Each structure stands twice: as structure tokens, then as C-alpha cells.
Coordinates of C-alpha atoms and ligand atoms in Angstrom, one line a residue:
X28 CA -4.4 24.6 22.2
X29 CA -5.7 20.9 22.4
X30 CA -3.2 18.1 20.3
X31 CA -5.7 15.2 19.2
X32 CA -3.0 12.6 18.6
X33 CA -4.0 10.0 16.1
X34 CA -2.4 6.6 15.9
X35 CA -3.2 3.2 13.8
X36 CA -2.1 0.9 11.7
X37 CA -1.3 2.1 8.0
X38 CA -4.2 2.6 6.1
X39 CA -6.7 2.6 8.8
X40 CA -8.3 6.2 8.0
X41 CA -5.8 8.5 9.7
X42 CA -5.6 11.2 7.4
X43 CA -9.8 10.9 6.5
X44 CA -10.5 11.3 9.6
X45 CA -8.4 13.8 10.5
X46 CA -10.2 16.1 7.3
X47 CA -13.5 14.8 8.7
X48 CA -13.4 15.7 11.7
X49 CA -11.1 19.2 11.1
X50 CA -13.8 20.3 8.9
X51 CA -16.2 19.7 11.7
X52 CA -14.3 21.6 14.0
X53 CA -14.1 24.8 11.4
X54 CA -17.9 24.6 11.0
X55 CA -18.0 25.0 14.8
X56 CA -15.9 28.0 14.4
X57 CA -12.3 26.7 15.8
X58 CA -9.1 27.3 14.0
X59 CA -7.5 23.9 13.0
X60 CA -4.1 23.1 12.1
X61 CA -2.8 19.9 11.0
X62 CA 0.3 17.7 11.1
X63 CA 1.3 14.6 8.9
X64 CA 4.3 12.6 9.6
X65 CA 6.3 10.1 7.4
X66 CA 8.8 8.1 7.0
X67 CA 10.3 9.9 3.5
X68 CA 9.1 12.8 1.9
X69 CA 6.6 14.0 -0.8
X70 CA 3.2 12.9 1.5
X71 CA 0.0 12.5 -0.4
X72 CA -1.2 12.9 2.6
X73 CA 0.2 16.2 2.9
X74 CA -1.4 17.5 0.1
X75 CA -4.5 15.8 0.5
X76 CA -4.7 17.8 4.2
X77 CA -3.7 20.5 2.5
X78 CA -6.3 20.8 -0.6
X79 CA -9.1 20.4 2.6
X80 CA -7.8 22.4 5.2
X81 CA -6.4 25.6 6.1
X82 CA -2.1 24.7 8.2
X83 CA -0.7 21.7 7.0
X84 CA 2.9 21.2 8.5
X85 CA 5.2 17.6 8.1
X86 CA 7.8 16.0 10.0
X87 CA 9.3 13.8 7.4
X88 CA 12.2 11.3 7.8
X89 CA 11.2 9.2 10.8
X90 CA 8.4 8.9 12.9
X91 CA 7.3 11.7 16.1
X92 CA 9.2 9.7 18.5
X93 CA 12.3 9.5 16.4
X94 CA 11.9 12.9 15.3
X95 CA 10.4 14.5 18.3
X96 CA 12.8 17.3 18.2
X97 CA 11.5 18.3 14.7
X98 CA 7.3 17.8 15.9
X99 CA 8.4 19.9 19.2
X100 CA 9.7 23.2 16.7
X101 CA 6.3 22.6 14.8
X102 CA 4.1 22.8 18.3
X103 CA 6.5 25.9 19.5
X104 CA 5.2 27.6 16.2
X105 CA 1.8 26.6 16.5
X106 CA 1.2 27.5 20.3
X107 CA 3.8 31.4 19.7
X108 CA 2.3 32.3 16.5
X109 CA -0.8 30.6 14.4
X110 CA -2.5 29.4 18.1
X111 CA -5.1 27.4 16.6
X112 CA -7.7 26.1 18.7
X113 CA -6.9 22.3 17.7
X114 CA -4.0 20.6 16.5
X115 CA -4.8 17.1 14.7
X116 CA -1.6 14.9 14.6
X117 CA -1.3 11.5 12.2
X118 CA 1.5 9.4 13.4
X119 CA 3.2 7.1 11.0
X120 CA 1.0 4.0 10.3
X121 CA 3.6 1.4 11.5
X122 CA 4.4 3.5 14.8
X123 CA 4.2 2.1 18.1
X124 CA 5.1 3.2 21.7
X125 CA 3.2 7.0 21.1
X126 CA 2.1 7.1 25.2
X127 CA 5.7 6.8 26.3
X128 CA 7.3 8.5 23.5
X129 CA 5.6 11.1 22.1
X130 CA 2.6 12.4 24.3
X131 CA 3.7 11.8 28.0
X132 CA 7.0 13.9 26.6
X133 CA 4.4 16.4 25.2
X134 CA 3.0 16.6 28.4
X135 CA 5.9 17.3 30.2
X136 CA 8.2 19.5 28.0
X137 CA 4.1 22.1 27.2
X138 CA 2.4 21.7 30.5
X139 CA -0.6 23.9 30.5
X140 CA 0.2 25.3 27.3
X141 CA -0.5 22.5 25.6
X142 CA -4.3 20.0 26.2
X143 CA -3.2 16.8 24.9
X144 CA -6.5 14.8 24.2
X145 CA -6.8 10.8 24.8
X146 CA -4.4 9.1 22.3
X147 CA -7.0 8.0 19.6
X148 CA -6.0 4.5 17.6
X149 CA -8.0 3.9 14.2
X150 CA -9.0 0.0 13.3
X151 CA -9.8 -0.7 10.2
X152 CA -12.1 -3.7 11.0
X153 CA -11.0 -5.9 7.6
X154 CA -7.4 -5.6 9.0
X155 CA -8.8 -6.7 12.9
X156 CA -9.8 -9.7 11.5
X157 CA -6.8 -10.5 9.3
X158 CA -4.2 -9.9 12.0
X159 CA -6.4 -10.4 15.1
X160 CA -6.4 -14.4 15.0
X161 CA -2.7 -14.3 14.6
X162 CA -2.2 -13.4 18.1
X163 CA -3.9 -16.4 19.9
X164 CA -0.3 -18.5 20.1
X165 CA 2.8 -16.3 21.4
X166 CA 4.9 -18.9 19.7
X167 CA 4.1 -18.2 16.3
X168 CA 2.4 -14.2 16.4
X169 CA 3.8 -13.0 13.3
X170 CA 6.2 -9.2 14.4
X171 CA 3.6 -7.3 12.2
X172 CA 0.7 -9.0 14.8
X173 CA 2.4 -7.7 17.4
X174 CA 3.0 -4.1 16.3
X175 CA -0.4 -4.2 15.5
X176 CA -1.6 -5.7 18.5
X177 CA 0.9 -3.2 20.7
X178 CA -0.8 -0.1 18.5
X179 CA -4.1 -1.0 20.1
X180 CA -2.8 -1.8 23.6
X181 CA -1.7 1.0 24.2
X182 CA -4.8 3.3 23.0
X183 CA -6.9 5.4 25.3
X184 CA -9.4 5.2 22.7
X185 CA -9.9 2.8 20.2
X186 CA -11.8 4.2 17.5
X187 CA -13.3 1.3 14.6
X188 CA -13.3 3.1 11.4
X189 CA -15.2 2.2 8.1
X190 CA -18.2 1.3 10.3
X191 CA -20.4 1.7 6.8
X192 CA -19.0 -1.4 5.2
X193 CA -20.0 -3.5 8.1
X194 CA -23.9 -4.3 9.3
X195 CA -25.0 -2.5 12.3
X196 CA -24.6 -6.0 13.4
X197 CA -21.2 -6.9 12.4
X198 CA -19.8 -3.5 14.0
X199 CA -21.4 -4.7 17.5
X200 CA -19.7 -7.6 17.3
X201 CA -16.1 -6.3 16.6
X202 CA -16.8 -3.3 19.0
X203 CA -17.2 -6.3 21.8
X204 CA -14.8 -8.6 20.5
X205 CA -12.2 -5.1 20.5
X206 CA -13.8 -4.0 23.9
X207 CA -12.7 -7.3 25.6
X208 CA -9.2 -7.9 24.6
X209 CA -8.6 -4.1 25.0
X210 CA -10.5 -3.7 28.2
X211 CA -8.7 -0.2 29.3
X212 CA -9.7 1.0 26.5
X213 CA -12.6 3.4 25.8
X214 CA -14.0 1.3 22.7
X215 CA -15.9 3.4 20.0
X216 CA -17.1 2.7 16.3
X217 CA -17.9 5.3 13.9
X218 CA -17.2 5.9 9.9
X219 CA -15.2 9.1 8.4
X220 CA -16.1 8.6 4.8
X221 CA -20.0 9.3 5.9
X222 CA -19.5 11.3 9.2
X223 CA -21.5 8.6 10.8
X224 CA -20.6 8.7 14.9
X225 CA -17.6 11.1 14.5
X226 CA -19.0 13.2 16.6
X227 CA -18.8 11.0 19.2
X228 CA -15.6 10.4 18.9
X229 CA -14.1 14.2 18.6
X230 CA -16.3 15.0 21.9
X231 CA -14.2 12.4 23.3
X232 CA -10.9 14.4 22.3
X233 CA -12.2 17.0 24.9
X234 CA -11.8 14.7 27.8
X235 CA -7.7 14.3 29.0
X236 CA -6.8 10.8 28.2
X237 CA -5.5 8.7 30.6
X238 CA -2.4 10.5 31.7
X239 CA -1.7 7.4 34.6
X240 CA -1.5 5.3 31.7
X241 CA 0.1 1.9 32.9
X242 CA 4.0 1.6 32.2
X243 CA 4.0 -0.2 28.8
X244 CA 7.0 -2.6 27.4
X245 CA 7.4 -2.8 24.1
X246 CA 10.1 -5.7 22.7
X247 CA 11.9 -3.0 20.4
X248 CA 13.5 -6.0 18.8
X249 CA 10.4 -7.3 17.2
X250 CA 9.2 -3.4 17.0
X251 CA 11.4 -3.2 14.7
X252 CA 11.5 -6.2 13.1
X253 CA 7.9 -5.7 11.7
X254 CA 8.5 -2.4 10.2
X255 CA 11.8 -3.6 8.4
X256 CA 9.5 -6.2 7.2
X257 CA 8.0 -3.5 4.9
X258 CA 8.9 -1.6 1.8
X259 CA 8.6 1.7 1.5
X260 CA 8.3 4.6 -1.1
X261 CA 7.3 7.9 -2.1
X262 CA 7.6 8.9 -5.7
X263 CA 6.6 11.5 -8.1
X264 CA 6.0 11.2 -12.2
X265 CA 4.8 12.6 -14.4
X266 CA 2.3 11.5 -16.9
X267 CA 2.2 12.2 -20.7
X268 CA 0.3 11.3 -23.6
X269 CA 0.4 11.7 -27.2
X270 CA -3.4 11.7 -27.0
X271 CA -5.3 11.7 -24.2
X272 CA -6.1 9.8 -21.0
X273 CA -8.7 10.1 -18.1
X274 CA -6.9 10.1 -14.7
X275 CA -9.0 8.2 -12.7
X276 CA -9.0 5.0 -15.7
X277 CA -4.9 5.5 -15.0
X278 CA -5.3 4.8 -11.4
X279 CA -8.0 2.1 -11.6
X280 CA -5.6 0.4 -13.7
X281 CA -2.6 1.1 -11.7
X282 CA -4.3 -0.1 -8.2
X283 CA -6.0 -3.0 -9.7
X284 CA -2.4 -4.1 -11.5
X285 CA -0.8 -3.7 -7.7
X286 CA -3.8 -5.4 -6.2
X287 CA -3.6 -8.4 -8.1
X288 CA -0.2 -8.9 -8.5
X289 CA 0.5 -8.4 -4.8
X290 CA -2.3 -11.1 -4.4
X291 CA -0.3 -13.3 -6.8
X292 CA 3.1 -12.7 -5.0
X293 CA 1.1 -12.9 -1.3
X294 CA 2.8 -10.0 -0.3
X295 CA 0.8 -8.0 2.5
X296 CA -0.3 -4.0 1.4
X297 CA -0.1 -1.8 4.1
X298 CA -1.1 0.8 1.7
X299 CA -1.0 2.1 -1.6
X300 CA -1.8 5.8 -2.1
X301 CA -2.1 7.6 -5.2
X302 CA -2.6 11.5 -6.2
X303 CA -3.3 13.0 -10.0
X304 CA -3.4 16.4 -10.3
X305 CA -4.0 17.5 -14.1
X306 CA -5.3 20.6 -15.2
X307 CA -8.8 20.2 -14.6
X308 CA -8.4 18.8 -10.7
X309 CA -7.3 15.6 -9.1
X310 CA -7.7 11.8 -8.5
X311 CA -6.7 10.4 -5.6
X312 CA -7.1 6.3 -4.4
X313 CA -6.1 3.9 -2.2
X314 CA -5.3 0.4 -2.1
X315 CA -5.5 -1.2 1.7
X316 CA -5.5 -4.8 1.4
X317 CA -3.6 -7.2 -1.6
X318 CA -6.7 -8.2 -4.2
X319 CA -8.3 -5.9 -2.3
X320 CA -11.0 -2.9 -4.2
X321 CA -9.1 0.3 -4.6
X322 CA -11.1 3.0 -3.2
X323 CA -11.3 6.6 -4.1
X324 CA -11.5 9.6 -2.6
X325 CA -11.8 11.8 -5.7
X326 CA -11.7 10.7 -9.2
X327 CA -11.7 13.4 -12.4
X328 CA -12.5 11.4 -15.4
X329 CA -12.2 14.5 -17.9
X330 CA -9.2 13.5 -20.2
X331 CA -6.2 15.1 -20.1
X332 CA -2.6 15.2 -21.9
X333 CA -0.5 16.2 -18.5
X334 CA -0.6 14.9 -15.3
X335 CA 1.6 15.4 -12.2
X336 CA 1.8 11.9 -10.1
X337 CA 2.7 11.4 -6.7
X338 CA 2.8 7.5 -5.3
X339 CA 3.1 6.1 -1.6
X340 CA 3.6 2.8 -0.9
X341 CA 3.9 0.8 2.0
X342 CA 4.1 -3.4 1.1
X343 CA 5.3 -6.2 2.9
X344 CA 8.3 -7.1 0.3
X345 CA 11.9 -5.9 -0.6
X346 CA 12.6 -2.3 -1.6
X347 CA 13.8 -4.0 -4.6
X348 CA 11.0 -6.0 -5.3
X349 CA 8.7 -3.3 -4.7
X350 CA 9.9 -1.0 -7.4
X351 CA 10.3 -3.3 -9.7
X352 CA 6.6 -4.1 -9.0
X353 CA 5.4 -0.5 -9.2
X354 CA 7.3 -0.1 -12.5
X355 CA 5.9 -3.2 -14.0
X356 CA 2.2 -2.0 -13.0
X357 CA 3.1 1.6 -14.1
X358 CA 3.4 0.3 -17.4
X359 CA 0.5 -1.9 -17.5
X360 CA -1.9 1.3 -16.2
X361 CA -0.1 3.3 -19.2
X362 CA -0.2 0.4 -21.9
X363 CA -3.9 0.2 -20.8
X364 CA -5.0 4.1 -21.4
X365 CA -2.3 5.9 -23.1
X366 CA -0.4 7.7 -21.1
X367 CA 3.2 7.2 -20.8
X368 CA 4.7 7.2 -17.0
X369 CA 8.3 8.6 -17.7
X370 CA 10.9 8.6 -15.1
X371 CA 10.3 8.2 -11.5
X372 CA 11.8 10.0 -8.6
X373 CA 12.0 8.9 -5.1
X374 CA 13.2 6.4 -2.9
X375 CA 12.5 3.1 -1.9
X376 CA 14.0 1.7 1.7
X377 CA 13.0 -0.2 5.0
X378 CA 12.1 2.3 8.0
X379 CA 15.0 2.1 10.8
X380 CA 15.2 0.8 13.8
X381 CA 13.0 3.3 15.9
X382 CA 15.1 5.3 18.2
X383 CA 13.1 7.5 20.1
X384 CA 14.4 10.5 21.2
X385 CA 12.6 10.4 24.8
X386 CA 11.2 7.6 26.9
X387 CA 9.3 8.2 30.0
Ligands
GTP21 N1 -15.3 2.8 3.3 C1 -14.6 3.6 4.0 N2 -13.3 3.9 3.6 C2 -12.6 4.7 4.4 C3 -13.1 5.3 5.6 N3 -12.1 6.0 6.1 C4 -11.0 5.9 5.3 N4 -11.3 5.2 4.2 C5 -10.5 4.9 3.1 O1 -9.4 4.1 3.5 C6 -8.2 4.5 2.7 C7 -7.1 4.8 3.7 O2 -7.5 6.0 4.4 P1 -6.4 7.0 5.0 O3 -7.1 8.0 5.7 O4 -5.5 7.4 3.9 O5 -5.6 6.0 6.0 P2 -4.4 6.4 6.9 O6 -4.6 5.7 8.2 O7 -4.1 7.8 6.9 O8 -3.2 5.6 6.1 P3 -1.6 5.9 6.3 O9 -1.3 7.3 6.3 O10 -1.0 5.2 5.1 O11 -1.2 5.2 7.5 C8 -8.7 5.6 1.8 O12 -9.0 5.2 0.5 C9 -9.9 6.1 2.5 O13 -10.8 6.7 1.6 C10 -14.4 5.0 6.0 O14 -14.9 5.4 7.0 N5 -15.1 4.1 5.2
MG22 MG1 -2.5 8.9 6.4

């Protein structure tokens, strides 16, 4: 059974590549299963694995290093009973530490049983050159530009997503510019929206990593301090309307009310994620960047009265300033089209201090 762990910064195409490339690996005729992990509970991308492919499993409640225990009963299953050929693994997007914590551990508690491949770290290139910069004076490199810059460090590959919103051009450059700060690190760039040099990258995931990778310190304090510096919150709705609405004009709205208003506030998105199911299919988007596009992944315009909801967020802010920014935007989207949002379930909290279960 090989376990492609995938690592990266929130928002940086985890979970589309993961489908991508697990669709890939069916068509070749392997079994697939899939893991998602999260800080809470009620994943869209849990059920966004799960509408593409076949074994979806979730650790929820803390990342695989703090819950290791609970990602170790999901591999025992896998490797006594489903046995699929590949395991694809999305660690939480503000996780650091994965070569000490998580895969050196996996390595050592499965032996044989287990092939873990090369740990895989996804750049979004738009967040490289936001947080990149930062890093050039020690004094004054924000905690966020550290866990970011500690994500890539430790990667045995690095792999730059969304190749096809950059010029063949541009993605040389930031492949060198990535290649020379991250020199260890085998440096590939590829795109999982068109498929373009994923290939590439999942023949890498045959090859064993770098199991001698270098011991790696990582200032827990600041660790941590970047991922309290975030707001975080899955929650589920329900829409309703009177008349009707189209799902998709709900979440253009929705996104687009975030995007600007986080703009306004200058409050950092990690990332927005939202998922419509109504009768005739769903809607799902994503907001990476503050003012930035939304983009979608699926969008059902065919109007509807009923809608089921489920919203993740991730937003440099308070937890109290964050839902009282969702609900303000909630009722803009329905104000705008219609529908009417109802109550809201879910929480909204700063991750804690990561405690991982094993270190080596
Ligand atoms: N243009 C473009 N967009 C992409 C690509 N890969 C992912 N995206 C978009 O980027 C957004 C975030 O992608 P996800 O796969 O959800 O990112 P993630 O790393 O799993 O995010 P978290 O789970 O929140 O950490 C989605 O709207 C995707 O459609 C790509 O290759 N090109
Ligand atoms: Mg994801």
C-alpha cells in the first residue's frame, strides 16, 4: 500500500489534486483511497473527495500529528481490510513539522507494510509571492512567513500548483526562484485544474522520499503563534426561498461579499470554501486570496427553492469577527437573490497549540 502524503499551505490545491491525480490512478486500474484531515468537522472537502472518488475517511479535530493515534486506526483498516493500492493523505493546510511527526512515525510504527512516498508540499504561486518577500529580514518575518516558509523546508518535493494561470515563462521563473531557496528539494511545477504535468509529479510518488531527511527544528512557539493567528469555522445552513434562487448566483454573491470586505478589513484568507447541494446537483467555490476571484469547481445555475449549505473558512481575524463577517455576507448573498440563510450551525475557534503525539 503506498501513502502519498500531501502537505501545503491552505488553499494551495490539496484536495484538487488529490481527485486529479486519484482519478488517474483508477484509470490505471489501482484501487484508491483517500484521507482528509481538519481541524473541526463537517469537511467540504470530505464530500467533495467523496462525490469523485470511491474511500473517503477523516481525522477531524486536530491535525495528523496531533491526532496520529486516530490517522494510525484509519491506515490499520486500510492496510487489514480495503488494501487499496494507494492511499492519498491531505494534511491540514496550516500544518507543519509532517517529516518528524507524521511520516518518519509512519515509517516506523508500518515498516514494510506500508510505502510511504516523498512528502509532496503544494505552492500556490500567488501566495509564493505574497509571503515569500516577507522572509528576507528575520527581525520582522511575520509567524504566518515562517509556517509557510517551514512547510516548504521541509518538503521532499515541492510541487507549484495552478501552473495554468502563470506564462510558461513566469512558472520558470518561480520554479528557479523555489529551486534555489529550497535546494534539497526536488522542485516540480504542474496544474491540477487541467492535468497539465501531474503525471510527473505522481510518478515521483513511486520513488521513497528522502527517508535521511536532515533533523529539522521548528520554533513551536511561533508554530503556533501563526495558526492562532487564524479563525476558523465549519458550518452548515440551510437555504430557503419563497421563490427561487440559482445556487451558484448565491455563492458568487457570498464569495465576492467575503472577498471585498476582507480586502476592506485587510484581513488575510487562507481560504474560503463553499458547497450547495440542492436537488438538481451542487455548487461548490473557493475564495484563496482577500479581493481575490472566487473560483469554482462546479456551479449549477438551475433555480431551486432548497438548498443544503456547508461553509469552511479559514481567515486571519478573531473567531468573533469572523462570524459576524460570514453573517453579514450571508445576508447580503440572500438580500441579493432571494434566498433566506436561516440558522447556522458550527463552530468558530483558533487551532491549538500543536501537540504532536510523536517526534522522532
Ligand atoms: N486555476 C487553478 N485553480 C486551482 C488549481 N488547483 C486548485 N485550484 C483551486 O484552488 C482552490 C483551492 O483548492 P483546494 O484543492 O481546495 O486547496 P487545498 O489545498 O485543499 O485547501 P485547504 O484544504 O483549505 O488547505 C479551489 O477553488 C481550486 O479549484 C489549479 O491547478 N489551477
Ligand atoms: Mg483541502
Amino acid at each position: 500500500m503506498r501513502f502519498v502524503p500531501l502537505g501545503g499551505f491552505l488553499g494551495a490545491g490539496k484536495t484538487t489534486t488529490m481527485i486529479a491525480a486519484g482519478r488517474r490512478f483508477e484509470g490505471a486500474g489501482s484501487t484508491v483511497s483517500v484521507i482528509t484531515n481538519d481541524q473541526g468537522v463537517d469537511l467540504v472537502d470530505t464530500s467533495l473527495a467523496a462525490a469523485s472518488l470511491g474511500d473517503v475517511s477523516e481525522v477531524t479535530g486536530g491535525c495528523f500529528c496531533c491526532k496520529f493515534e486516530d490517522l494510525a486506526a484509519v491506515v490499520t483498516r486500510l492496510t487489514s481490510d480495503a488494501h487499496p493500492d494507494v492511499v492519498l493523505a491531505e494534511a491540514v493546510g496550516s500544518c507543519t513539522d509532517l517529516q518528524s511527526t507524521v511520516i518518519r512515525p509512519l515509517r516506523h510504527f508500518y515498516g514494510d507494510d506500508l510505502h510511504v512516498a516523498p512528502l509532496t508540499v503544494l505552492v500556490d504561486p500567488v501566495r509564493y509571492a505574497g509571503l515569500s518577500p516577507l522572509w528576507d529580514d528575520p527581525a520582522t518575518e511575520p509567524d504566518l512567513a515562517y509556517l509557510f516558509r517551514h512547510q516548504l523546508d521541509e518538503a521532499d518535493i515541492i510541487a507549484i500548483n495552478k501552473a495554468d494561470l502563470l506564462s510558461p515563462v513566469e512558472v520558470g521563473r518561480v520554479r528557479d526562484q523555489v529551486q534555489v531557496r529550497f535546494p534539497h528539494a526536488r522542485v516540480v511545477a504542474f496544474s491540477a485544474a487541467t492535468g497539465a504535468g501531474l503525471d510527473e509529479l505522481v510518478a515521483l510518488w513511486a520513488t521513497s522520499g528522502s527517508g535521511e531527511h536532515r533533523p529539522f527544528a521548528v520554533d513551536y512557539r511561533r508554530y503556533g503563534a501563526a495558526e492562532a493567528e487564524l479563525a476558523w469555522t465549519n458550518q452548515s445552513l440551510s437555504l430557503r426561498s419563497a421563490t427561487t434562487f440559482a445556487p451558484a448566483e448565491w455563492v458568487r454573491h457570498l464569495l465576492a461579499e467575503l472577498g471585498s470586505a476582507a480586502a476592506r478589513a485587510g484581513m488575510t484568507v487562507g481560504h474560503v470554501k463553499v458547497r450547495v447541494t440542492s436537488p438538481d446537483g451542487t455548487t461548490k467555490a473557493s475564495l484563496t486570496g482577500a479581493g481575490a476571484e472566487p473560483t469554482f469547481d462546479e456551479q449549477l445555475w438551475v433555480p431551486t427553492r432548497t438548498a443544503e449549505v456547508v461553509l469552511n473558512a479559514r481567515v486571519r481575524t478573531s473567531p468573533d469577527d469572523l462570524d459576524t463577517l460570514i453573517g453579514r455576507c450571508l445576508a447580503a448573498a440572500d438580500a441579493a437573490t432571494g434566498a433566506d440563510s436561516g440558522t447556522r450551525a458550527g463552530d468558530v475557534f483558533r487551532p491549538g497549540f500543536p501537540e504532536p503525539v510523536h517526534r522522532m
